[in-house]
PDB file of C-alpha atoms in Angstrom:
ATOM      1  CA  GLU I   1     112.066  40.043 100.365  1.00  0.00           C
ATOM      2  CA  ASP I   2     114.566  37.487  99.071  1.00  0.00           C
ATOM      3  CA  GLU I   3     115.411  39.613  96.034  1.00  0.00           C
ATOM      4  CA  GLN I   4     115.708  42.799  98.119  1.00  0.00           C
ATOM      5  CA  ILE I   5     118.254  41.226 100.466  1.00  0.00           C
ATOM      6  CA  VAL I   6     120.118  39.635  97.555  1.00  0.00           C
ATOM      7  CA  ALA I   7     120.348  43.049  95.885  1.00  0.00           C
ATOM      8  CA  GLU I   8     121.720  44.520  99.128  1.00  0.00           C
ATOM      9  CA  ILE I   9     124.287  41.723  99.400  1.00  0.00           C
ATOM     10  CA  MET I  10     125.422  42.155  95.802  1.00  0.00           C
ATOM     11  CA  ARG I  11     125.804  45.911  96.318  1.00  0.00           C
ATOM     12  CA  ARG I  12     128.641  45.074  98.707  1.00  0.00           C
ATOM     13  CA  ARG I  13     130.799  44.133  95.702  1.00  0.00           C
ATOM     14  CA  PHE I  14     132.677  46.661  93.598  1.00  0.00           C
ATOM     15  CA  PHE I  15     135.212  46.485  90.786  1.00  0.00           C
ATOM     16  CA  PRO I  16     138.332  48.529  90.020  1.00  0.00           C
ATOM     17  CA  ALA I  17     137.739  51.672  87.966  1.00  0.00           C
ATOM     18  CA  VAL I  18     140.971  51.021  86.079  1.00  0.00           C
ATOM     19  CA  LEU I  19     142.042  47.569  84.916  1.00  0.00           C
ATOM     20  CA  THR I  20     145.406  46.427  86.229  1.00  0.00           C
ATOM     21  CA  HIS I  21     147.632  43.436  85.498  1.00  0.00           C
ATOM     22  CA  LYS I  22     146.215  41.683  88.580  1.00  0.00           C
ATOM     23  CA  ALA I  23     142.549  40.707  88.658  1.00  0.00           C
ATOM     24  CA  TRP I  24     140.825  41.820  91.829  1.00  0.00           C
ATOM     25  CA  GLU I  25     137.385  42.562  93.223  1.00  0.00           C
ATOM     26  CA  GLY I  26     136.399  44.833  96.064  1.00  0.00           C
ATOM     27  CA  PHE I  27     133.874  44.343  98.841  1.00  0.00           C
ATOM     28  CA  HIS I  28     132.415  46.483 101.634  1.00  0.00           C
ATOM     29  CA  PHE I  29     131.950  44.538 104.873  1.00  0.00           C
ATOM     30  CA  ALA I  30     132.449  45.204 108.586  1.00  0.00           C
ATOM     31  CA  GLY I  31     133.138  48.888 107.935  1.00  0.00           C
ATOM     32  CA  HIS I  32     136.108  48.162 105.676  1.00  0.00           C
ATOM     33  CA  GLU I  33     136.926  48.151 101.999  1.00  0.00           C
ATOM     34  CA  ILE I  34     138.295  44.691 101.214  1.00  0.00           C
ATOM     35  CA  LYS I  35     140.343  44.004  98.078  1.00  0.00           C
ATOM     36  CA  ILE I  36     140.484  40.388  96.963  1.00  0.00           C
ATOM     37  CA  THR I  37     143.016  39.182  94.403  1.00  0.00           C
ATOM     38  CA  GLU I  38     141.615  36.337  92.339  1.00  0.00           C
ATOM     39  CA  ALA I  39     143.113  33.623  90.167  1.00  0.00           C
ATOM     40  CA  THR I  40     140.622  32.695  87.465  1.00  0.00           C
ATOM     41  CA  ASP I  41     142.421  29.474  86.533  1.00  0.00           C
ATOM     42  CA  CYS I  42     141.263  27.772  89.714  1.00  0.00           C
ATOM     43  CA  TYR I  43     137.860  27.201  91.392  1.00  0.00           C
ATOM     44  CA  GLY I  44     139.181  27.977  94.839  1.00  0.00           C
ATOM     45  CA  ALA I  45     140.580  31.385  93.945  1.00  0.00           C
ATOM     46  CA  VAL I  46     137.332  33.085  92.928  1.00  0.00           C
ATOM     47  CA  VAL I  47     134.759  34.723  95.220  1.00  0.00           C
ATOM     48  CA  TRP I  48     131.444  32.871  94.901  1.00  0.00           C
ATOM     49  CA  PRO I  49     128.068  34.351  95.950  1.00  0.00           C
ATOM     50  CA  SER I  50     127.790  31.960  98.913  1.00  0.00           C
ATOM     51  CA  ALA I  51     130.762  33.726 100.511  1.00  0.00           C
ATOM     52  CA  LEU I  52     128.997  37.086 100.167  1.00  0.00           C
ATOM     53  CA  VAL I  53     125.856  35.644 101.758  1.00  0.00           C
ATOM     54  CA  LEU I  54     127.838  34.353 104.739  1.00  0.00           C
ATOM     55  CA  CYS I  55     129.764  37.634 105.129  1.00  0.00           C
ATOM     56  CA  TYR I  56     126.534  39.631 105.038  1.00  0.00           C
ATOM     57  CA  PHE I  57     125.012  37.362 107.682  1.00  0.00           C
ATOM     58  CA  LEU I  58     128.046  37.687 109.976  1.00  0.00           C
ATOM     59  CA  GLU I  59     127.989  41.465 109.705  1.00  0.00           C
ATOM     60  CA  THR I  60     124.246  41.963 110.144  1.00  0.00           C
ATOM     61  CA  ASN I  61     123.919  39.418 112.978  1.00  0.00           C
ATOM     62  CA  SER I  62     127.038  40.358 114.921  1.00  0.00           C
ATOM     63  CA  LYS I  63     125.104  40.699 118.204  1.00  0.00           C
ATOM     64  CA  GLN I  64     123.516  37.254 118.057  1.00  0.00           C
ATOM     65  CA  TYR I  65     126.692  35.683 116.658  1.00  0.00           C
ATOM     66  CA  ASN I  66     129.335  37.702 118.496  1.00  0.00           C
ATOM     67  CA  LEU I  67     132.705  36.693 117.063  1.00  0.00           C
ATOM     68  CA  VAL I  68     134.904  38.793 119.366  1.00  0.00           C
ATOM     69  CA  ASP I  69     137.682  36.569 120.774  1.00  0.00           C
ATOM     70  CA  LYS I  70     136.042  33.448 119.325  1.00  0.00           C
ATOM     71  CA  ASN I  71     138.169  30.739 117.691  1.00  0.00           C
ATOM     72  CA  VAL I  72     137.024  30.344 114.092  1.00  0.00           C
ATOM     73  CA  ILE I  73     138.204  28.006 111.362  1.00  0.00           C
ATOM     74  CA  GLU I  74     137.129  28.393 107.748  1.00  0.00           C
ATOM     75  CA  ILE I  75     137.392  25.302 105.559  1.00  0.00           C
ATOM     76  CA  GLY I  76     137.773  25.765 101.824  1.00  0.00           C
ATOM     77  CA  ALA I  77     138.578  29.428 102.431  1.00  0.00           C
ATOM     78  CA  GLY I  78     139.548  30.077  98.796  1.00  0.00           C
ATOM     79  CA  THR I  79     140.280  33.784  98.450  1.00  0.00           C
ATOM     80  CA  GLY I  80     139.777  34.346 102.183  1.00  0.00           C
ATOM     81  CA  LEU I  81     136.849  36.795 102.117  1.00  0.00           C
ATOM     82  CA  VAL I  82     134.856  35.073 104.887  1.00  0.00           C
ATOM     83  CA  SER I  83     137.968  34.696 107.060  1.00  0.00           C
ATOM     84  CA  ILE I  84     138.826  38.374 106.551  1.00  0.00           C
ATOM     85  CA  VAL I  85     135.328  39.536 107.550  1.00  0.00           C
ATOM     86  CA  ALA I  86     135.310  37.254 110.609  1.00  0.00           C
ATOM     87  CA  SER I  87     138.710  38.686 111.607  1.00  0.00           C
ATOM     88  CA  LEU I  88     137.494  42.263 111.179  1.00  0.00           C
ATOM     89  CA  LEU I  89     134.566  41.351 113.462  1.00  0.00           C
ATOM     90  CA  GLY I  90     137.005  40.352 116.204  1.00  0.00           C
ATOM     91  CA  ALA I  91     137.501  36.604 115.777  1.00  0.00           C
ATOM     92  CA  CYS I  92     140.723  34.653 116.035  1.00  0.00           C
ATOM     93  CA  VAL I  93     140.669  32.999 112.611  1.00  0.00           C
ATOM     94  CA  THR I  94     142.420  30.086 110.938  1.00  0.00           C
ATOM     95  CA  ALA I  95     141.783  30.178 107.169  1.00  0.00           C
ATOM     96  CA  THR I  96     142.408  26.806 105.506  1.00  0.00           C
ATOM     97  CA  ASP I  97     142.608  25.429 101.995  1.00  0.00           C
ATOM     98  CA  LEU I  98     144.692  23.256  99.688  1.00  0.00           C
ATOM     99  CA  PRO I  99     148.445  23.919  99.472  1.00  0.00           C
ATOM    100  CA  GLU I 100     148.233  25.338  95.935  1.00  0.00           C
ATOM    101  CA  LEU I 101     145.801  28.024  97.131  1.00  0.00           C
ATOM    102  CA  LEU I 102     147.694  29.083 100.259  1.00  0.00           C
ATOM    103  CA  GLY I 103     149.865  31.737  98.587  1.00  0.00           C
ATOM    104  CA  ASN I 104     146.919  33.736  97.267  1.00  0.00           C
ATOM    105  CA  LEU I 105     144.949  33.124 100.476  1.00  0.00           C
ATOM    106  CA  GLU I 106     147.788  34.398 102.686  1.00  0.00           C
ATOM    107  CA  HIS I 107     148.243  37.454 100.473  1.00  0.00           C
ATOM    108  CA  ASN I 108     144.562  38.432 100.678  1.00  0.00           C
ATOM    109  CA  VAL I 109     144.285  37.786 104.410  1.00  0.00           C
ATOM    110  CA  LEU I 110     147.417  39.783 105.227  1.00  0.00           C
ATOM    111  CA  GLN I 111     146.734  42.783 103.022  1.00  0.00           C
ATOM    112  CA  ASN I 112     143.177  43.173 104.344  1.00  0.00           C
ATOM    113  CA  THR I 113     143.711  42.549 108.058  1.00  0.00           C
ATOM    114  CA  LYS I 114     147.173  43.819 109.012  1.00  0.00           C
ATOM    115  CA  LEU I 115     146.879  46.396 111.825  1.00  0.00           C
ATOM    116  CA  LYS I 116     143.066  46.304 111.486  1.00  0.00           C
ATOM    117  CA  CYS I 117     142.170  43.290 113.641  1.00  0.00           C
ATOM    118  CA  LYS I 118     142.265  42.371 117.299  1.00  0.00           C
ATOM    119  CA  HIS I 119     143.708  38.971 116.316  1.00  0.00           C
ATOM    120  CA  GLN I 120     145.899  38.521 113.249  1.00  0.00           C
ATOM    121  CA  PRO I 121     144.432  35.603 111.267  1.00  0.00           C
ATOM    122  CA  CYS I 122     146.588  32.788 109.931  1.00  0.00           C
ATOM    123  CA  ALA I 123     146.379  30.641 106.811  1.00  0.00           C
ATOM    124  CA  LYS I 124     147.013  26.922 107.137  1.00  0.00           C
ATOM    125  CA  GLU I 125     146.988  23.968 104.783  1.00  0.00           C
ATOM    126  CA  LEU I 126     144.038  21.613 105.126  1.00  0.00           C
ATOM    127  CA  SER I 127     143.361  18.858 102.627  1.00  0.00           C
ATOM    128  CA  TRP I 128     140.000  17.406 103.652  1.00  0.00           C
ATOM    129  CA  GLY I 129     140.315  14.096 105.454  1.00  0.00           C
ATOM    130  CA  VAL I 130     144.136  14.103 105.441  1.00  0.00           C
ATOM    131  CA  ASP I 131     146.227  14.071 108.650  1.00  0.00           C
ATOM    132  CA  LEU I 132     143.404  15.705 110.612  1.00  0.00           C
ATOM    133  CA  GLU I 133     144.473  14.564 114.073  1.00  0.00           C
ATOM    134  CA  LYS I 134     148.120  15.357 113.324  1.00  0.00           C
ATOM    135  CA  ASN I 135     147.470  18.895 112.071  1.00  0.00           C
ATOM    136  CA  PHE I 136     144.369  19.734 114.133  1.00  0.00           C
ATOM    137  CA  PRO I 137     144.510  17.568 117.292  1.00  0.00           C
ATOM    138  CA  ARG I 138     141.141  17.465 119.025  1.00  0.00           C
ATOM    139  CA  SER I 139     142.760  17.768 122.455  1.00  0.00           C
ATOM    140  CA  SER I 140     144.220  21.224 121.692  1.00  0.00           C
ATOM    141  CA  CYS I 141     142.247  22.598 118.717  1.00  0.00           C
ATOM    142  CA  HIS I 142     138.906  23.874 119.912  1.00  0.00           C
ATOM    143  CA  PHE I 143     136.845  25.971 117.525  1.00  0.00           C
ATOM    144  CA  ASP I 144     133.789  27.983 118.536  1.00  0.00           C
ATOM    145  CA  TYR I 145     132.756  28.270 114.896  1.00  0.00           C
ATOM    146  CA  ILE I 146     133.424  26.365 111.690  1.00  0.00           C
ATOM    147  CA  MET I 147     132.620  28.398 108.595  1.00  0.00           C
ATOM    148  CA  ALA I 148     132.191  27.094 105.073  1.00  0.00           C
ATOM    149  CA  ALA I 149     130.948  28.727 101.873  1.00  0.00           C
ATOM    150  CA  ASP I 150     130.289  26.710  98.730  1.00  0.00           C
ATOM    151  CA  VAL I 151     132.369  23.701  99.744  1.00  0.00           C
ATOM    152  CA  VAL I 152     129.931  21.186  98.218  1.00  0.00           C
ATOM    153  CA  TYR I 153     130.079  21.146  94.441  1.00  0.00           C
ATOM    154  CA  HIS I 154     131.076  18.706  91.695  1.00  0.00           C
ATOM    155  CA  HIS I 155     134.143  17.132  93.308  1.00  0.00           C
ATOM    156  CA  PRO I 156     134.974  13.583  94.474  1.00  0.00           C
ATOM    157  CA  PHE I 157     135.847  14.479  98.074  1.00  0.00           C
ATOM    158  CA  LEU I 158     132.464  14.590  99.806  1.00  0.00           C
ATOM    159  CA  ASP I 159     133.355  11.690 102.148  1.00  0.00           C
ATOM    160  CA  GLU I 160     136.514  13.545 103.156  1.00  0.00           C
ATOM    161  CA  LEU I 161     134.568  16.791 103.628  1.00  0.00           C
ATOM    162  CA  LEU I 162     132.123  15.111 106.016  1.00  0.00           C
ATOM    163  CA  LEU I 163     135.025  13.529 107.888  1.00  0.00           C
ATOM    164  CA  THR I 164     136.625  16.973 108.238  1.00  0.00           C
ATOM    165  CA  PHE I 165     133.443  18.559 109.603  1.00  0.00           C
ATOM    166  CA  ASP I 166     133.148  15.675 112.058  1.00  0.00           C
ATOM    167  CA  HIS I 167     136.745  15.949 113.263  1.00  0.00           C
ATOM    168  CA  LEU I 168     136.803  19.725 113.725  1.00  0.00           C
ATOM    169  CA  CYS I 169     133.371  20.001 115.356  1.00  0.00           C
ATOM    170  CA  GLN I 170     133.187  19.513 119.113  1.00  0.00           C
ATOM    171  CA  ASN I 171     130.047  19.486 121.270  1.00  0.00           C
ATOM    172  CA  ASP I 172     129.694  23.260 121.545  1.00  0.00           C
ATOM    173  CA  THR I 173     131.018  24.156 118.074  1.00  0.00           C
ATOM    174  CA  VAL I 174     128.617  26.005 115.764  1.00  0.00           C
ATOM    175  CA  ILE I 175     128.870  25.396 112.022  1.00  0.00           C
ATOM    176  CA  LEU I 176     127.796  28.222 109.716  1.00  0.00           C
ATOM    177  CA  TRP I 177     127.599  26.835 106.202  1.00  0.00           C
ATOM    178  CA  ALA I 178     126.406  28.610 103.044  1.00  0.00           C
ATOM    179  CA  MET I 179     125.617  26.260 100.191  1.00  0.00           C
ATOM    180  CA  LYS I 180     124.600  26.713  96.582  1.00  0.00           C
ATOM    181  CA  PHE I 181     122.427  23.899  95.243  1.00  0.00           C
ATOM    182  CA  ARG I 182     123.348  22.809  91.721  1.00  0.00           C
ATOM    183  CA  LEU I 183     122.916  19.031  91.405  1.00  0.00           C
ATOM    184  CA  ASP I 184     121.418  16.071  93.275  1.00  0.00           C
ATOM    185  CA  LYS I 185     124.810  15.479  94.910  1.00  0.00           C
ATOM    186  CA  GLU I 186     124.205  18.522  97.103  1.00  0.00           C
ATOM    187  CA  ASN I 187     120.881  17.143  98.333  1.00  0.00           C
ATOM    188  CA  GLN I 188     122.475  13.767  99.049  1.00  0.00           C
ATOM    189  CA  PHE I 189     125.299  15.388 100.997  1.00  0.00           C
ATOM    190  CA  VAL I 190     122.845  17.359 103.142  1.00  0.00           C
ATOM    191  CA  GLY I 191     121.108  14.084 104.019  1.00  0.00           C
ATOM    192  CA  ARG I 192     124.386  12.460 105.023  1.00  0.00           C
ATOM    193  CA  PHE I 193     125.412  15.554 106.955  1.00  0.00           C
ATOM    194  CA  GLN I 194     122.201  15.304 108.979  1.00  0.00           C
ATOM    195  CA  THR I 195     123.164  11.852 110.261  1.00  0.00           C
ATOM    196  CA  LEU I 196     125.856  13.594 112.356  1.00  0.00           C
ATOM    197  CA  PHE I 197     124.552  17.132 112.836  1.00  0.00           C
ATOM    198  CA  ASP I 198     121.353  18.949 113.734  1.00  0.00           C
ATOM    199  CA  LEU I 199     120.717  21.320 110.836  1.00  0.00           C
ATOM    200  CA  GLU I 200     118.741  24.555 110.886  1.00  0.00           C
ATOM    201  CA  VAL I 201     118.039  26.884 107.954  1.00  0.00           C
ATOM    202  CA  ILE I 202     118.783  30.455 109.014  1.00  0.00           C
ATOM    203  CA  PHE I 203     118.740  32.163 105.607  1.00  0.00           C
ATOM    204  CA  ASP I 204     117.306  31.005 102.276  1.00  0.00           C
ATOM    205  CA  PHE I 205     117.725  32.712  98.913  1.00  0.00           C
ATOM    206  CA  PRO I 206     115.731  30.921  96.186  1.00  0.00           C
ATOM    207  CA  SER I 207     116.829  33.468  93.577  1.00  0.00           C
ATOM    208  CA  LEU I 208     120.455  32.394  94.129  1.00  0.00           C
ATOM    209  CA  ASN I 209     119.760  28.722  95.006  1.00  0.00           C
ATOM    210  CA  ILE I 210     121.745  29.402  98.195  1.00  0.00           C
ATOM    211  CA  THR I 211     120.826  28.273 101.709  1.00  0.00           C
ATOM    212  CA  LEU I 212     122.654  29.307 104.872  1.00  0.00           C
ATOM    213  CA  TYR I 213     122.658  26.642 107.576  1.00  0.00           C
ATOM    214  CA  LYS I 214     123.524  26.539 111.243  1.00  0.00           C
ATOM    215  CA  ALA I 215     124.553  23.112 112.537  1.00  0.00           C
ATOM    216  CA  MET I 216     125.715  21.453 115.763  1.00  0.00           C
ATOM    217  CA  ARG I 217     126.661  17.888 116.693  1.00  0.00           C
ATOM    218  CA  LYS I 218     123.715  15.550 117.275  1.00  0.00           C
ATOM    219  CA  ASP I 219     125.340  13.807 120.242  1.00  0.00           C
ATOM    220  CA  ARG I 220     126.256  16.927 122.220  1.00  0.00           C
ATOM    221  CA  MET I 221     123.477  16.470 124.817  1.00  0.00           C
ATOM    222  CA  GLN I 222     124.584  12.950 125.715  1.00  0.00           C
ATOM    223  CA  SER I 223     128.264  13.901 126.026  1.00  0.00           C
TER     224      SER I 223
END
């Protein structure tokens, strides 16, 4: 079953018939053809399989996870594919990433959502752990969903990533997080994540080493 669903997910990707000066990939999600411009010189500007897994889940579970009019923030949005699909499904989306990735992110989000969405998504700078209260004040920034695809990999900012999850997540916020397991660091981060959040596996793909999690704050019942 795992391999059948993985094959279905990977069929959502297509490539240009004619090579152009700009590298791009195409995807079919939420009833739309989505064209993503990539920058191969940078990790954050490539579409990774975890993003496809999360997009497929959002599309095929749109009744259980109804995104219409929901406030969604994607952290580590990269090329913007997840943010675009969430927008096409009716969400009000803030796509975030590092300042050097914002230009490509804004381009992809705009070209794939303009005049197609109920809410026009926006792209915003977010360096994990930096100026969180200043840029995303908890009193006024309430997110129904936090989305993340492949944000845990070989980088030195895992403390800052956990801090960012913690700051953005309120008592009724749902985190949808697709993660590819590569090294022991991923397992260690999951353990640390579980000190703050209740974690539930909602999709598991051993053939891709990808797990899709749903998470909520541990202390929400006491608050």
